[in-house]
mmCIF file of C-alpha atoms in Angstrom:
data_model
loop_
_atom_site.group_PDB
_atom_site.id
_atom_site.type_symbol
_atom_site.label_atom_id
_atom_site.label_comp_id
_atom_site.label_asym_id
_atom_site.label_seq_id
_atom_site.Cartn_x
_atom_site.Cartn_y
_atom_site.Cartn_z
ATOM 1 C CA UNK K 616 17.520 21.055 -39.673
ATOM 2 C CA UNK K 617 19.654 18.168 -40.627
ATOM 3 C CA UNK K 618 18.479 14.909 -40.368
ATOM 4 C CA UNK K 619 19.595 13.737 -37.434
ATOM 5 C CA UNK K 620 18.220 16.727 -35.434
ATOM 6 C CA UNK K 621 15.009 16.054 -36.932
ATOM 7 C CA UNK K 622 14.773 12.566 -35.538
ATOM 8 C CA UNK K 623 16.218 13.287 -32.406
ATOM 9 C CA UNK K 624 13.003 15.656 -32.092
ATOM 10 C CA UNK K 625 10.426 12.725 -33.459
ATOM 11 C CA UNK K 626 11.962 10.571 -30.781
ATOM 12 C CA UNK K 627 11.798 13.196 -28.294
ATOM 13 C CA UNK K 628 7.615 13.650 -28.940
ATOM 14 C CA UNK K 629 6.857 9.950 -29.667
ATOM 15 C CA UNK K 630 8.948 8.178 -26.588
ATOM 16 C CA UNK K 631 7.968 8.993 -23.060
ATOM 17 C CA UNK K 632 10.919 7.850 -21.206
ATOM 18 C CA UNK K 633 14.595 8.714 -21.388
ATOM 19 C CA UNK K 634 16.674 5.724 -23.414
ATOM 20 C CA UNK K 635 19.143 5.521 -20.144
ATOM 21 C CA UNK K 636 22.069 3.850 -21.129
ATOM 22 C CA UNK K 637 20.882 2.283 -24.209
ATOM 23 C CA UNK K 638 23.346 2.530 -26.620
ATOM 24 C CA UNK K 639 25.795 4.166 -24.652
ATOM 25 C CA UNK K 640 29.512 2.248 -23.718
ATOM 26 C CA UNK K 641 29.663 -0.341 -20.945
ATOM 27 C CA UNK K 642 33.223 -1.311 -19.655
ATOM 28 C CA UNK K 643 36.085 -0.856 -17.687
ATOM 29 C CA UNK K 644 39.077 0.391 -16.432
ATOM 30 C CA UNK K 645 41.451 -1.466 -14.576
ATOM 31 C CA UNK K 646 44.987 -3.318 -14.132
ATOM 32 C CA UNK K 647 46.463 -0.824 -17.260
ATOM 33 C CA UNK K 648 43.172 -2.331 -19.474
ATOM 34 C CA UNK K 649 40.066 -1.514 -20.391
ATOM 35 C CA UNK K 650 37.363 -3.216 -22.502
ATOM 36 C CA UNK K 651 34.329 -1.386 -23.422
ATOM 37 C CA UNK K 652 31.124 -2.581 -25.964
ATOM 38 C CA UNK K 653 28.222 -0.210 -26.673
ATOM 39 C CA UNK K 654 24.923 -1.894 -24.881
ATOM 40 C CA UNK K 655 22.564 -2.590 -27.915
ATOM 41 C CA UNK K 656 20.498 -4.864 -26.144
ATOM 42 C CA UNK K 657 20.090 -4.153 -22.293
ATOM 43 C CA UNK K 658 17.741 -4.174 -19.672
ATOM 44 C CA UNK K 659 16.904 -2.366 -16.132
ATOM 45 C CA UNK K 660 15.334 -4.432 -14.197
ATOM 46 C CA UNK K 661 14.000 -2.501 -10.850
ATOM 47 C CA UNK K 662 12.546 -5.438 -8.193
ATOM 48 C CA UNK K 663 8.687 -4.133 -7.889
ATOM 49 C CA UNK K 664 8.600 -2.164 -10.445
ATOM 50 C CA UNK K 665 9.576 -4.360 -13.655
ATOM 51 C CA UNK K 666 11.665 -4.707 -16.435
ATOM 52 C CA UNK K 667 12.174 -2.106 -19.333
ATOM 53 C CA UNK K 668 14.128 -3.933 -22.142
ATOM 54 C CA UNK K 669 16.342 -2.013 -24.698
ATOM 55 C CA UNK K 670 16.839 -3.321 -28.242
ATOM 56 C CA UNK K 671 16.733 -1.591 -31.683
ATOM 57 C CA UNK K 672 16.033 -2.521 -35.705
ATOM 58 C CA UNK K 673 18.128 -0.729 -38.623
ATOM 59 C CA UNK K 674 15.233 0.717 -40.570
ATOM 60 C CA UNK K 675 15.971 1.875 -43.846
ATOM 61 C CA UNK K 676 14.484 2.104 -47.240
ATOM 62 C CA UNK K 677 12.747 -0.982 -48.702
ATOM 63 C CA UNK K 678 12.855 -2.249 -44.962
ATOM 64 C CA UNK K 679 10.022 -4.882 -44.442
ATOM 65 C CA UNK K 680 7.512 -3.918 -41.073
ATOM 66 C CA UNK K 681 7.189 -7.413 -40.424
ATOM 67 C CA UNK K 682 10.601 -8.439 -40.575
ATOM 68 C CA UNK K 683 11.801 -5.655 -38.230
ATOM 69 C CA UNK K 684 9.096 -6.699 -35.879
ATOM 70 C CA UNK K 685 10.603 -10.367 -36.274
ATOM 71 C CA UNK K 686 13.975 -9.505 -35.502
ATOM 72 C CA UNK K 687 13.696 -6.835 -32.480
ATOM 73 C CA UNK K 688 11.262 -9.824 -30.798
ATOM 74 C CA UNK K 689 15.062 -11.967 -31.299
ATOM 75 C CA UNK K 690 16.801 -9.549 -30.316
ATOM 76 C CA UNK K 691 14.947 -9.220 -26.887
ATOM 77 C CA UNK K 692 13.608 -13.134 -26.166
ATOM 78 C CA UNK K 693 16.741 -13.775 -24.244
ATOM 79 C CA UNK K 694 16.120 -10.813 -21.618
ATOM 80 C CA UNK K 695 12.181 -12.223 -22.180
ATOM 81 C CA UNK K 696 12.513 -15.535 -21.087
ATOM 82 C CA UNK K 697 15.565 -14.440 -18.255
ATOM 83 C CA UNK K 698 12.226 -13.337 -16.772
ATOM 84 C CA UNK K 699 9.855 -15.705 -16.846
ATOM 85 C CA UNK K 700 12.655 -18.569 -15.808
ATOM 86 C CA UNK K 701 13.070 -15.726 -12.339
ATOM 87 C CA UNK K 702 9.331 -15.226 -12.172
ATOM 88 C CA UNK K 703 8.799 -18.901 -11.963
ATOM 89 C CA UNK K 704 12.008 -19.390 -9.910
ATOM 90 C CA UNK K 705 10.341 -16.658 -7.203
ATOM 91 C CA UNK K 706 7.215 -18.035 -7.329
ATOM 92 C CA UNK K 707 8.834 -21.817 -6.529
ATOM 93 C CA UNK K 708 10.530 -20.394 -3.278
#
C-alpha cells in the first residue's frame, strides 16, 4: 500500500465527517476568462446548525505539535472572530 493510500485510509478511520469543499477548487468561468484558487481555509455555515471551519497544517518530520496547533488556531481565527461578531450583531438586532 502506498503512503497516499495509507493516509487516505487513516483519515477515513479517524474523521467522522466528509471534508466536503475543503482543499477543492474555488473559482469562476466567464467572459472568456477564468480564475481559480484552492480552498485551503474555508467555512461551511448553516443557520441553526452552526459552522464547520476547515484549515490544515503541514506535519513533517521534526514538526513541533504545539507550534502546529498555534498555526492552525491562527489560520482559523479570522473565521471565528467573524462568527463571534455576527453572533453579537444577531443578539443586538
